[in-house]
Short mmCIF file of C-alpha atoms and ligand atoms in Angstrom, two decimals:
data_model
loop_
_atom_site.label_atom_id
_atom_site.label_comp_id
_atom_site.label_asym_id
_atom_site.label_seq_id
_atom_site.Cartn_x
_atom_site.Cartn_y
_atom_site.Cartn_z
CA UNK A 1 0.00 0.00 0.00
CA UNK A 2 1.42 3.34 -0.76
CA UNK A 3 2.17 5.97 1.82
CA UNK A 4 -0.66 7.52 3.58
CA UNK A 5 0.29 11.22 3.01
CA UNK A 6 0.92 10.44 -0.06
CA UNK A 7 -2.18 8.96 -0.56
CA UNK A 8 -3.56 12.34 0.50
CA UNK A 9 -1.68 14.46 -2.05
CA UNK A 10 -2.24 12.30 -5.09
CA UNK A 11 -6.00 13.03 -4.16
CA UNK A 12 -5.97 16.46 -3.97
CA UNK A 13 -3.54 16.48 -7.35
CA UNK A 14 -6.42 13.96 -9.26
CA UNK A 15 -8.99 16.46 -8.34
CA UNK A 16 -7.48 19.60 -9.25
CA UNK A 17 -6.63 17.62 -12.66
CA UNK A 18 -10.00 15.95 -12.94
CA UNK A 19 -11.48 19.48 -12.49
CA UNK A 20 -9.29 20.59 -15.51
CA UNK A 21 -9.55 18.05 -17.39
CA UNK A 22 -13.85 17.47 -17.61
CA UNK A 23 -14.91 20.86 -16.75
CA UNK A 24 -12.87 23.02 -18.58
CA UNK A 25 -10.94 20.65 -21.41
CA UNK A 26 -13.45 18.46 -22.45
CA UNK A 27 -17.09 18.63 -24.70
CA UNK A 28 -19.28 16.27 -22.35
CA UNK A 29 -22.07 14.38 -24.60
CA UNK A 30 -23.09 11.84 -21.68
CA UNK A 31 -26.96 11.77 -21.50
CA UNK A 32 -27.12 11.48 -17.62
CA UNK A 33 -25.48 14.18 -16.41
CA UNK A 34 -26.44 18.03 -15.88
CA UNK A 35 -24.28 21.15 -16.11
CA UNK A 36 -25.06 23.97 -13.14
CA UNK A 37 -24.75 27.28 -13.51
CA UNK A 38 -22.59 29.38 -11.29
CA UNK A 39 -25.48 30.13 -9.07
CA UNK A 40 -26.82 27.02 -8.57
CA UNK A 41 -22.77 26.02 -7.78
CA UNK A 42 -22.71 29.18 -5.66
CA UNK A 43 -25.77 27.78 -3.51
CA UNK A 44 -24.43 24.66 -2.50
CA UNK A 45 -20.96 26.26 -1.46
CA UNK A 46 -23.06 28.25 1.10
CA UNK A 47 -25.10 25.90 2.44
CA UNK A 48 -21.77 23.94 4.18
CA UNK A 49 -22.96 23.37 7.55
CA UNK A 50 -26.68 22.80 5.90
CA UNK A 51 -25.06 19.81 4.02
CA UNK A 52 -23.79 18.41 7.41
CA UNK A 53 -27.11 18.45 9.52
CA UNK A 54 -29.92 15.74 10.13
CA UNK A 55 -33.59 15.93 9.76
CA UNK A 56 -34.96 12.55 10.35
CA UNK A 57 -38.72 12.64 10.97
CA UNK A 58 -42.19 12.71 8.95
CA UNK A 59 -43.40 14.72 6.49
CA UNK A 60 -47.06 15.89 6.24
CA UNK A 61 -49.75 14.96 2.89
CA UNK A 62 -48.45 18.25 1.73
CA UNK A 63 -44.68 17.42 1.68
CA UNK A 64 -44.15 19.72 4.57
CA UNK A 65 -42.22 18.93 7.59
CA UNK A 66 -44.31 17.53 10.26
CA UNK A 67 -41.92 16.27 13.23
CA UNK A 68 -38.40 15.92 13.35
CA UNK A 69 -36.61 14.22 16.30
CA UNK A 70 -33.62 16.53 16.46
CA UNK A 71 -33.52 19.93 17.63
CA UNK A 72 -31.97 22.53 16.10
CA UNK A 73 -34.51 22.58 12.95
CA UNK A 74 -35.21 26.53 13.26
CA UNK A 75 -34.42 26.78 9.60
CA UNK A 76 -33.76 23.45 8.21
CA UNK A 77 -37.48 22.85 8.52
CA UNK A 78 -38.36 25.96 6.43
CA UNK A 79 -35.87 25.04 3.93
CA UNK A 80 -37.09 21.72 3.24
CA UNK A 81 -40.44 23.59 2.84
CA UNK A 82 -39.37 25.63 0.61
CA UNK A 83 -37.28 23.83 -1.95
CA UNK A 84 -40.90 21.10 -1.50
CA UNK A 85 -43.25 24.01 -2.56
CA UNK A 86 -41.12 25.67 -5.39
CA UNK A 87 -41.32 21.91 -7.09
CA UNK A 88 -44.26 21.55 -6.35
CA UNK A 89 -45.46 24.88 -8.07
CA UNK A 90 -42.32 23.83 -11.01
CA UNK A 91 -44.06 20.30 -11.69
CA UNK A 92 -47.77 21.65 -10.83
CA UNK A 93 -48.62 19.13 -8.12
CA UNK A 94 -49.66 19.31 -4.60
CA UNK A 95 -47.29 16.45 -3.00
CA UNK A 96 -43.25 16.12 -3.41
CA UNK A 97 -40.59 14.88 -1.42
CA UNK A 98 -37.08 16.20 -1.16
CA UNK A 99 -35.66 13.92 1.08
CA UNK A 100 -34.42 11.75 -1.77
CA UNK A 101 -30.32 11.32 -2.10
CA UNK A 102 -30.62 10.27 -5.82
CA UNK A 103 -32.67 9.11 -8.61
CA UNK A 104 -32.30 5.56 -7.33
CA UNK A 105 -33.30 6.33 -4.13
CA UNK A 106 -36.59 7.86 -5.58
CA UNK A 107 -36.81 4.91 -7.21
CA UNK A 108 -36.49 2.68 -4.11
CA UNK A 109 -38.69 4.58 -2.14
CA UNK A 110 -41.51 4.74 -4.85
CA UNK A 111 -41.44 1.00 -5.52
CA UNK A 112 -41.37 -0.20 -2.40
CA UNK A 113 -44.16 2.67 -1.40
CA UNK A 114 -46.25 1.40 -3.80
CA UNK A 115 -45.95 -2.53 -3.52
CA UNK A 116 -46.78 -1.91 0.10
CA UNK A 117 -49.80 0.05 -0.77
CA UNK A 118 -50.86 -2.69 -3.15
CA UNK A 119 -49.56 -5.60 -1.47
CA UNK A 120 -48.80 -6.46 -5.17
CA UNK A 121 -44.95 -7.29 -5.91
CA UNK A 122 -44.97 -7.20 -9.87
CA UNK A 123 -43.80 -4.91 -11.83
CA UNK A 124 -44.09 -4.16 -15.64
CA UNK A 125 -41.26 -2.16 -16.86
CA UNK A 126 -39.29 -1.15 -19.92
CA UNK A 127 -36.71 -4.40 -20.51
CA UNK A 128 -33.25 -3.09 -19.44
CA UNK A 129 -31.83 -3.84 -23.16
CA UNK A 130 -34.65 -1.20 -24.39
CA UNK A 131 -33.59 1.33 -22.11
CA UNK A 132 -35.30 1.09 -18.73
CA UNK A 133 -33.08 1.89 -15.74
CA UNK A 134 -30.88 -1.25 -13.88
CA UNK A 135 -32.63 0.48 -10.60
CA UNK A 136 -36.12 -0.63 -12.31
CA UNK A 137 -34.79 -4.50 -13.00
CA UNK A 138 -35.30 -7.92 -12.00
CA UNK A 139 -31.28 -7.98 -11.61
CA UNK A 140 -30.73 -4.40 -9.79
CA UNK A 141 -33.01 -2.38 -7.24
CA UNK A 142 -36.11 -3.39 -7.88
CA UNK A 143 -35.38 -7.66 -7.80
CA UNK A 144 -32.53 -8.06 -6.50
CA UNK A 145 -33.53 -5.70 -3.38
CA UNK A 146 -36.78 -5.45 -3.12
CA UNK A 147 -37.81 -8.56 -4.51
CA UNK A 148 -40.38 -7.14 -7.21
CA UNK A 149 -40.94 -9.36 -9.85
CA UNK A 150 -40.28 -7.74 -13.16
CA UNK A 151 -43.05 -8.13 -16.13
CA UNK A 152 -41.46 -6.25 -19.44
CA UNK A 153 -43.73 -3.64 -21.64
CA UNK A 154 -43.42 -5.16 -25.24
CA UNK A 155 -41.22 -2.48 -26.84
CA UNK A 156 -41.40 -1.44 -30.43
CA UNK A 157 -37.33 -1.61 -31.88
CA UNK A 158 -38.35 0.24 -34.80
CA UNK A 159 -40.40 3.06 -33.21
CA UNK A 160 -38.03 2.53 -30.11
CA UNK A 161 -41.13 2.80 -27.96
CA UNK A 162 -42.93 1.15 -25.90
CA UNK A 163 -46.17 -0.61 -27.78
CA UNK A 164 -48.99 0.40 -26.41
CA UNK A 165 -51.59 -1.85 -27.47
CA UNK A 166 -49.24 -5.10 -26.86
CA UNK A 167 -48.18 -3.54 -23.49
CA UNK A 168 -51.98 -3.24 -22.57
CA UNK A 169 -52.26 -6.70 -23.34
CA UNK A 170 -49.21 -7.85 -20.82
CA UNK A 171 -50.82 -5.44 -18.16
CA UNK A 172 -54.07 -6.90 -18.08
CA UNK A 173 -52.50 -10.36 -17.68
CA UNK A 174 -49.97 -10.18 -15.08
CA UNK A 175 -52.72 -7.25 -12.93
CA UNK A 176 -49.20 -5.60 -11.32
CA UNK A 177 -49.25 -3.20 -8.74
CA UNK A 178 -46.85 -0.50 -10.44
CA UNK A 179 -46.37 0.16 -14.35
CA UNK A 180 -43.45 1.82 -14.97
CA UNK A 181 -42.85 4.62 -17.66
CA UNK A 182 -39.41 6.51 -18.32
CA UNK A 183 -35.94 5.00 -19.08
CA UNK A 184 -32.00 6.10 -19.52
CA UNK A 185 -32.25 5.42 -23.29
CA UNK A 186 -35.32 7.42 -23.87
CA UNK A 187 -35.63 9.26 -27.27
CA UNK A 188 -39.50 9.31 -27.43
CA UNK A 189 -42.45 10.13 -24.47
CA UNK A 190 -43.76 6.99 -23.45
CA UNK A 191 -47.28 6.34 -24.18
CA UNK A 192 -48.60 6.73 -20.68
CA UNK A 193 -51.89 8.21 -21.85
CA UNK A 194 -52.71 5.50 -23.55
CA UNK A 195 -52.00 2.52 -20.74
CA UNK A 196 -53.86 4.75 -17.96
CA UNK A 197 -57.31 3.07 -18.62
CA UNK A 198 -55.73 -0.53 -18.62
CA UNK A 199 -53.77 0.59 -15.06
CA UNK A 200 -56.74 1.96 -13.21
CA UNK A 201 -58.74 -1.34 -14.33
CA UNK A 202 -56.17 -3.68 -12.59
CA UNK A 203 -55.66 -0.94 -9.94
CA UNK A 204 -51.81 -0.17 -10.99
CA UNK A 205 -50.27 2.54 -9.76
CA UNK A 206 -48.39 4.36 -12.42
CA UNK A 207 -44.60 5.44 -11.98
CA UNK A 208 -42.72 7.70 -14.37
CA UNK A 209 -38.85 7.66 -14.09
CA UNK A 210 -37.80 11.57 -15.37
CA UNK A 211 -34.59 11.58 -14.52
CA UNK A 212 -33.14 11.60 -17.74
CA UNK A 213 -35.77 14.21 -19.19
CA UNK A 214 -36.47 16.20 -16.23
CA UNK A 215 -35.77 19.62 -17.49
CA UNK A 216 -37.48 19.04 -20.81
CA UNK A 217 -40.60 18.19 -18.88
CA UNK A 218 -40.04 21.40 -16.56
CA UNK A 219 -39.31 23.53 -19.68
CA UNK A 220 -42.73 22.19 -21.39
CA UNK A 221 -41.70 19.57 -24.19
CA UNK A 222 -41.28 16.08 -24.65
CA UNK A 223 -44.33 15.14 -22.48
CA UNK A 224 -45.90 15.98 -19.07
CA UNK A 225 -46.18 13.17 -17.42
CA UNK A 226 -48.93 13.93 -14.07
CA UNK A 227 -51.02 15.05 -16.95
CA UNK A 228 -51.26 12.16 -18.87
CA UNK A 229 -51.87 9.91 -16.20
CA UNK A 230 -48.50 8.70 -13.96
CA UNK A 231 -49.45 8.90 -10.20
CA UNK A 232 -45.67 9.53 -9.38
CA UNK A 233 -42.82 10.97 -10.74
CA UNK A 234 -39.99 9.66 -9.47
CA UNK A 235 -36.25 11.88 -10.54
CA UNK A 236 -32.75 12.63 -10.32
CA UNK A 237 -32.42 16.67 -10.10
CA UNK A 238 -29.49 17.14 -12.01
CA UNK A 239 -29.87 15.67 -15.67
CA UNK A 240 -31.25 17.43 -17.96
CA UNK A 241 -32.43 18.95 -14.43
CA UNK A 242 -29.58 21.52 -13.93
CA UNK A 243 -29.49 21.13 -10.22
CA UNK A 244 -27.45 19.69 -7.54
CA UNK A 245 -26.73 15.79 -7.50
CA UNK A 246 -29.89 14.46 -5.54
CA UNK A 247 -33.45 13.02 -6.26
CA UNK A 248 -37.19 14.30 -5.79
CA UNK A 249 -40.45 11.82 -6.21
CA UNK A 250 -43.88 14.18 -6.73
CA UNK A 251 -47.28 13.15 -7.54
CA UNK A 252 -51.21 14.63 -6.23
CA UNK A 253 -52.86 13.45 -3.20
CA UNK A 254 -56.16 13.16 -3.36
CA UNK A 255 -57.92 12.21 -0.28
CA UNK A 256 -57.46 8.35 -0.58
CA UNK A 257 -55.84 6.24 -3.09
CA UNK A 258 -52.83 8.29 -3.91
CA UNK A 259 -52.85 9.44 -0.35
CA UNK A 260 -52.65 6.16 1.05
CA UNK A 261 -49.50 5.89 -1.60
CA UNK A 262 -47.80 8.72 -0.27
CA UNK A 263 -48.10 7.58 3.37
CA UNK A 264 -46.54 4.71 2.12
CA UNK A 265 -43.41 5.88 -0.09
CA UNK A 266 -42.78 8.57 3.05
CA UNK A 267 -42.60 5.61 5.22
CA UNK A 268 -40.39 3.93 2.62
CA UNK A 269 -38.01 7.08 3.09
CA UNK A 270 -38.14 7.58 6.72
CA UNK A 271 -37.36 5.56 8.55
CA UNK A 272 -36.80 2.73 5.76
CA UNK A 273 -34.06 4.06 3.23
CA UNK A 274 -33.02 7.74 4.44
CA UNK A 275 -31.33 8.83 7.94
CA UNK A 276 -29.33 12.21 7.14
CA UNK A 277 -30.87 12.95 3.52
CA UNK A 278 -27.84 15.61 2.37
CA UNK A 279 -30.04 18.89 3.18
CA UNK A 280 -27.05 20.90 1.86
CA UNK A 281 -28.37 20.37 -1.78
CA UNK A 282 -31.95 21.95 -0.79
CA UNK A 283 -30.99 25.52 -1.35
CA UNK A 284 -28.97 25.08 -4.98
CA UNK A 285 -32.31 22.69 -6.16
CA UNK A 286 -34.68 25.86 -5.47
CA UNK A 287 -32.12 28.21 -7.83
CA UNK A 288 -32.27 25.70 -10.28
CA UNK A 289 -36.15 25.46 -10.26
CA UNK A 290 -36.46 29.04 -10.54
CA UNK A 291 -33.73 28.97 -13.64
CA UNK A 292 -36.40 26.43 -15.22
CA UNK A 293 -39.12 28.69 -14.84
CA UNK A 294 -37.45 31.31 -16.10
CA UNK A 295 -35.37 30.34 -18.82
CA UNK A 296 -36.30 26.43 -18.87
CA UNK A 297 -38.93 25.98 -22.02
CA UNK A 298 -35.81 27.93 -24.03
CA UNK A 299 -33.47 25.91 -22.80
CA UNK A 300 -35.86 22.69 -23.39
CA UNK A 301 -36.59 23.42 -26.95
CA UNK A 302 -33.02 24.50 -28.12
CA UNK A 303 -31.51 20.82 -26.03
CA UNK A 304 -33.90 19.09 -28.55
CA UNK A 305 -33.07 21.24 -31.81
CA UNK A 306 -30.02 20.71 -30.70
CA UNK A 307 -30.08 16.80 -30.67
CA UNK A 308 -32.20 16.70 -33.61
CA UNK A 309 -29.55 18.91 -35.59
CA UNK A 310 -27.08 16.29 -34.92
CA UNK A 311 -29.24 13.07 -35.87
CA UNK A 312 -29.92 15.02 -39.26
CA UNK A 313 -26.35 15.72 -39.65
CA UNK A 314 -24.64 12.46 -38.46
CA UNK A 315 -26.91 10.85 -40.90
CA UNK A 316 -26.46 12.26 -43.81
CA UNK A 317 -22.63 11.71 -43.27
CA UNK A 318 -23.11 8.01 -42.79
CA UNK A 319 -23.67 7.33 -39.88
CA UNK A 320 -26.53 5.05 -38.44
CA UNK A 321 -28.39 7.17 -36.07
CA UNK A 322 -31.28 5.26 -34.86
CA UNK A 323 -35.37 6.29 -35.67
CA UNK A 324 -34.49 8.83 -38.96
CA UNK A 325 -38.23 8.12 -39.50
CA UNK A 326 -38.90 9.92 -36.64
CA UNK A 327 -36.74 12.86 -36.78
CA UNK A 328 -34.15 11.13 -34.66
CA UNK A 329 -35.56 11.92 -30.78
CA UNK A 330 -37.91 14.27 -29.09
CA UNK A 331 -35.92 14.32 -25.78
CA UNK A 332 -31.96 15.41 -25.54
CA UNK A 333 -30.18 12.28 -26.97
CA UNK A 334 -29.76 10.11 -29.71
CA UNK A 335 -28.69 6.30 -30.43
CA UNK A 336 -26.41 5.80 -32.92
CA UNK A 337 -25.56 2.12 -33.65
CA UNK A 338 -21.76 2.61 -34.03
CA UNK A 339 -20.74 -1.27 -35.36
CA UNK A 340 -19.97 -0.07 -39.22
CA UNK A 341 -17.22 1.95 -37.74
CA UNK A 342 -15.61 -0.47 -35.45
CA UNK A 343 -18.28 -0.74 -32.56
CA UNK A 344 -19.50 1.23 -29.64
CA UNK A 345 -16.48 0.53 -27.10
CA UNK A 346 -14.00 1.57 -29.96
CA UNK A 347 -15.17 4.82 -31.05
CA UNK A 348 -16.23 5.92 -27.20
CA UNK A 349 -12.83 5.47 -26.80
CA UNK A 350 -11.50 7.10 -29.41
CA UNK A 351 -13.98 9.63 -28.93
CA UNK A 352 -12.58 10.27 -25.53
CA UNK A 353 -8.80 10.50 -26.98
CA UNK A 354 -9.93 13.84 -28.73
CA UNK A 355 -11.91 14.81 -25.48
CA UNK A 356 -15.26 14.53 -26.55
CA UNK A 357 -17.19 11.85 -23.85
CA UNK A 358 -20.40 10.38 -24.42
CA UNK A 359 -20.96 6.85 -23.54
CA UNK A 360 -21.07 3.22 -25.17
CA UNK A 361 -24.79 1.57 -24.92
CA UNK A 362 -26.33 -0.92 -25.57
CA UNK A 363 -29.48 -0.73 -28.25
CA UNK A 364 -32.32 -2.90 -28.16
CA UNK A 365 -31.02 -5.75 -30.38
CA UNK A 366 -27.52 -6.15 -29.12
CA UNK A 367 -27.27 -9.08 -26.74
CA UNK A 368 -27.02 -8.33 -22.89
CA UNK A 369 -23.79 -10.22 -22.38
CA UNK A 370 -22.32 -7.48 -25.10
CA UNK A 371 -22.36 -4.73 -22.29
CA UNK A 372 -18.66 -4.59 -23.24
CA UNK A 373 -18.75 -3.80 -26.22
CA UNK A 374 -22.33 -2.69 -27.60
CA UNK A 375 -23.15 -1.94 -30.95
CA UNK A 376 -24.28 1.87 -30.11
CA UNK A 377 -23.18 5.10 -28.75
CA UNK A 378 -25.63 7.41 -26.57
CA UNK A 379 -24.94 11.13 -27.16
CA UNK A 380 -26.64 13.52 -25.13
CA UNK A 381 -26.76 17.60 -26.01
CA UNK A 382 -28.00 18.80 -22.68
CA UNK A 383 -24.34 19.95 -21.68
CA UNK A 384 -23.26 21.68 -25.21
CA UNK A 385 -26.67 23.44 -24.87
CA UNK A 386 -26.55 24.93 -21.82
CA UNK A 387 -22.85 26.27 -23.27
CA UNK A 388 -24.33 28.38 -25.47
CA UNK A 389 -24.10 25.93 -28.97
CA UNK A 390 -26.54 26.61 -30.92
CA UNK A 391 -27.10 24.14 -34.15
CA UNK A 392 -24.54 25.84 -36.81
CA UNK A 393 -21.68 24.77 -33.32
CA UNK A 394 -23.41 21.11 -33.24
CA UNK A 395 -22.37 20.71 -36.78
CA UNK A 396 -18.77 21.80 -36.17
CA UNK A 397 -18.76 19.62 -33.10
CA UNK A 398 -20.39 16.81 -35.27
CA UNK A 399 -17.32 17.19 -37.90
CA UNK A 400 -14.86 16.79 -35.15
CA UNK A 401 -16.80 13.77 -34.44
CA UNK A 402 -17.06 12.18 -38.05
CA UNK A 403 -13.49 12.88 -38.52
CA UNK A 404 -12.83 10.55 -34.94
CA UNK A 405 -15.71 7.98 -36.43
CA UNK A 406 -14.64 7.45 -39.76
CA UNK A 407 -10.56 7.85 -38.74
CA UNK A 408 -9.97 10.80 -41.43
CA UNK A 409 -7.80 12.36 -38.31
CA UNK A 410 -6.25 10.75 -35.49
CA UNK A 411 -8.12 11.38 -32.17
CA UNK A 412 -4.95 13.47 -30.70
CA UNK A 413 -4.96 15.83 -33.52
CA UNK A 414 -8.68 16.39 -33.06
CA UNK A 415 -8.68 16.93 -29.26
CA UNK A 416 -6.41 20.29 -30.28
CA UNK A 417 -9.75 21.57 -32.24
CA UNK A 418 -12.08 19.96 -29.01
CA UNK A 419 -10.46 22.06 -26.39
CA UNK A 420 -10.63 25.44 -28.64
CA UNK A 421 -14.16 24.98 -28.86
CA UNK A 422 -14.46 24.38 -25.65
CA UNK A 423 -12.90 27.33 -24.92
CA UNK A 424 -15.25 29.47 -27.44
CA UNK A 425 -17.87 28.58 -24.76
CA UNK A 426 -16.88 29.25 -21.64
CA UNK A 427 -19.60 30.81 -20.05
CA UNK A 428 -22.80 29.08 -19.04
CA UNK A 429 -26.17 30.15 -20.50
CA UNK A 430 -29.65 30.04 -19.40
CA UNK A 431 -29.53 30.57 -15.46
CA UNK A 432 -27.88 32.94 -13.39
CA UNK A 433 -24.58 34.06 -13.26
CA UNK A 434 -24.43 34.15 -9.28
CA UNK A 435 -27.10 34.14 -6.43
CA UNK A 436 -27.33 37.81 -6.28
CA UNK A 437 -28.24 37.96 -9.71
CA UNK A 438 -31.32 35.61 -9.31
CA UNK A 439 -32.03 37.90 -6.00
CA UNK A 440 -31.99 41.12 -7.51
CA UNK A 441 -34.38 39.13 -10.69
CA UNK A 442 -37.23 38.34 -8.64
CA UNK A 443 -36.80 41.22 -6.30
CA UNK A 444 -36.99 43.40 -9.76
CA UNK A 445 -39.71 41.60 -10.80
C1 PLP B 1 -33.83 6.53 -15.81
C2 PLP B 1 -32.88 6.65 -14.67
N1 PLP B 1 -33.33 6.52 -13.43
C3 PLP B 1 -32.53 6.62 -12.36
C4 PLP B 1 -31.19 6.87 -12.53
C5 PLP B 1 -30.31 6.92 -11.34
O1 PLP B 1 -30.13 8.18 -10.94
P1 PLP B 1 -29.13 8.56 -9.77
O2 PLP B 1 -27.80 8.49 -10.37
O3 PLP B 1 -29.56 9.92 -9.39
O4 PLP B 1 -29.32 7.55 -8.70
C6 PLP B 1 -30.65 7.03 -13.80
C7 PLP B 1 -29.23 7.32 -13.98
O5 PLP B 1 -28.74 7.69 -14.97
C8 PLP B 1 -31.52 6.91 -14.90
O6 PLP B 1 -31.07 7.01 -16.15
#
């Protein structure tokens, strides 16, 4: 083992260089992960002592703090009210919890909220090949924890969609307690409106999984999800979401059935999955909310254009992006199935030697053992957006890509291009450039 001080130097060295290297070097194209702006960054650096503090307790059928077991809550408790209500108002529902560490906590929470409230333990999901989350599978969270028995939605490879009149079928035969909507390779809204009858006749609650489209669904695209007929959304915050790493479920109570839900996923939280629930993040999640109502349908629609632009383009240059029939996607990303050009581990590497990172994936045809090497590449524009590129930039970028894809350049000669544009777009757009300036907004307005 090496030295222990040493240890502690090489740390602080990898951070500084890891700080350099993906935040101010690189073009990040990975579909899960957010960009915050400097006020939303500013936020959590002041809430330090917040982020060390407990507030285990219960929470009320609003989402409001009820009782907490520690003193010392004077403002913690008004906090967590807060950053509730201003999703609340966001997501236009009257129930949310903020307690949530992560996406997969939501998750957990949810699930096991809701097979308690149904006594039910099965499942139907999105079949982890298609794109469903491993926190929604027979093999992750939801089996291998919770012991829910998975049921999969039939899912359409050529409309990469669920099918909704095959799902219904599935639904009505295995009578589960939760249906499950929303995914990590999710290029088109899920048909939710049209499995809502077929739930409520075999008394299913409905869960939608955001995380990955979050901030199109606060900006007012893609699809809106307690609208069309989910019970619960369950979320990471900082996706397409540009807030702090953490995780947020919401639905409507109602006086019984989805009240009797909400008793139950609270329960699931506290005192089942949550002790100290990383209040620090509460304050930096209520900037970014208010940067989504602001700024967020912009921000929404030019994230899609955005990813759409870069289908188009790709495309035409040869390159298999998936569903050209359908305009490529509707949310921030697009599949590309990579295999003509040497496969999906190959050119994410290479990718990544000229500092552009997006991520190897699977698509729905490739065999689950291939999780090595899959045929595709998932691209996500959420991050470029929020930079400022607008779709004239995505073509450059998607140059710099072909030339990496089709090995016209080698990926070390590219990366010289990648960090100048990187450096053309320093700053980061819709949201505020520092706390003060989101005061001094609402206090103008
Ligand atoms: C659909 C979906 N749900 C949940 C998660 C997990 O989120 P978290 O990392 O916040 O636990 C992810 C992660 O990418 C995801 O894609």
């Amino acid at each position: 083992m090496e030295d222990f001080y040493d240890l502690v130097l090489k740390l602080a060295e990898a951070t500084r260089n890891h700080e350099q290297y993906r935040d101010q070097e690189c073009i990040n194209m990975i579909a899960s992960e957010g960009i915050k702006s400097p006020a939303v960054k500013e936020m959590q650096a002041a809430a330090s002592d917040l982020e060390g503090r407990y507030a285990e307790g219960d929470n009320d059928l609003q989402g409001h703090v009820k009782k907490r077991y520690y003193q010392g809550q004077k403002f913690m408790s008004p906090i967590e009210d807060y950053a509730t209500d201003l999703m609340k108002s966001l997501f236009k529902c009257n129930w949310a919890d903020t307690r949530l560490v992560s996406g997969t906590h939501a998750n957990l929470a949810t699930f096991k909220g809701l097979s308690l409230a149904t006594k039910n333990r099965k499942m139907v999901v999105t079949p982890l090949s298609c794109g469903a989350h491993i926190s929604h599978d027979y093999t992750g969270l939801a089996g291998a924890v919770l012991g829910i028995e998975n049921i999969s939605h039939v899912y359409d490879i050529n409309e990469m969609n669920i099918d909704p009149d095959r799902s219904a079928d599935v639904i009505r035969a295995a009578k589960p307690g939760i249906v499950t909507f929303g995914g990590s390779l999710f290029l088109f809204p899920h048909p939710i409106k049209e499995l809502k009858e077929v739930c409520d006749e075999v008394g299913a609650y409905v869960a939608y999984d955001s995380s990955h489209v979050l901030g199109l669904v606060a900006g007012g695209v893609f699809q809106d999800p307690l609208r069309e007929g989910a019970d619960f959304i369950t979320s990471s915050t900082h996706k397409t979401f540009p807030g702090p790493q953490g995780g947020v479920v919401m639905g409507n109570t109602d006086g019984k059935r989805l009240d009797k839900a909400v008793k139950k996923i609270q329960y699931a939280i506290f005192p089942l999955s949550a002790s100290s629930t990383h209040l620090g993040r509460l304050p930096a999640l209520g900037v970014a909310a208010l940067e989504m109502k602001l700024f967020g349908n912009a921000l929404a629609k030019q994230i899609v254009k955005n990813a759409q632009t870069a289908g188009q383009y790709l495309y035409e240059n040869g390159v298999k992006v998936l569903c050209e029939h359908k305009g490529f996607t509707r949310s921030h990303q697009i599949a590309v199935d990579i295999r003509a050009y040497g496969g999906g581990n190959k050119i994410a590497q290479d990718l990544e030697d000229a500092n552009i990172v997006c991520n190897k994936n699977l698509l729905p045809y490739d065999d689950q053992g291939s999780k090595g090497d899959p045929s595709g590449l998932r691209i996500g524009f959420q991050d470029v957006t929020r930079r400022g590129f607008k779709e004239g930039d995505i073509k450059h970028l998607c140059d710099l890509m072909l030339d990496v894809i089709k090995g016209k350049r080698k990926p070390a000669e590219v990366q010289q291009d990648v960090k100048a544009l990187r450096k053309e777009f320093a700053g980061v757009q819709f949201g505020f450039q520092n706390a003060e300036g989101a005061i001094n907004y609402i206090k103008k307005a």
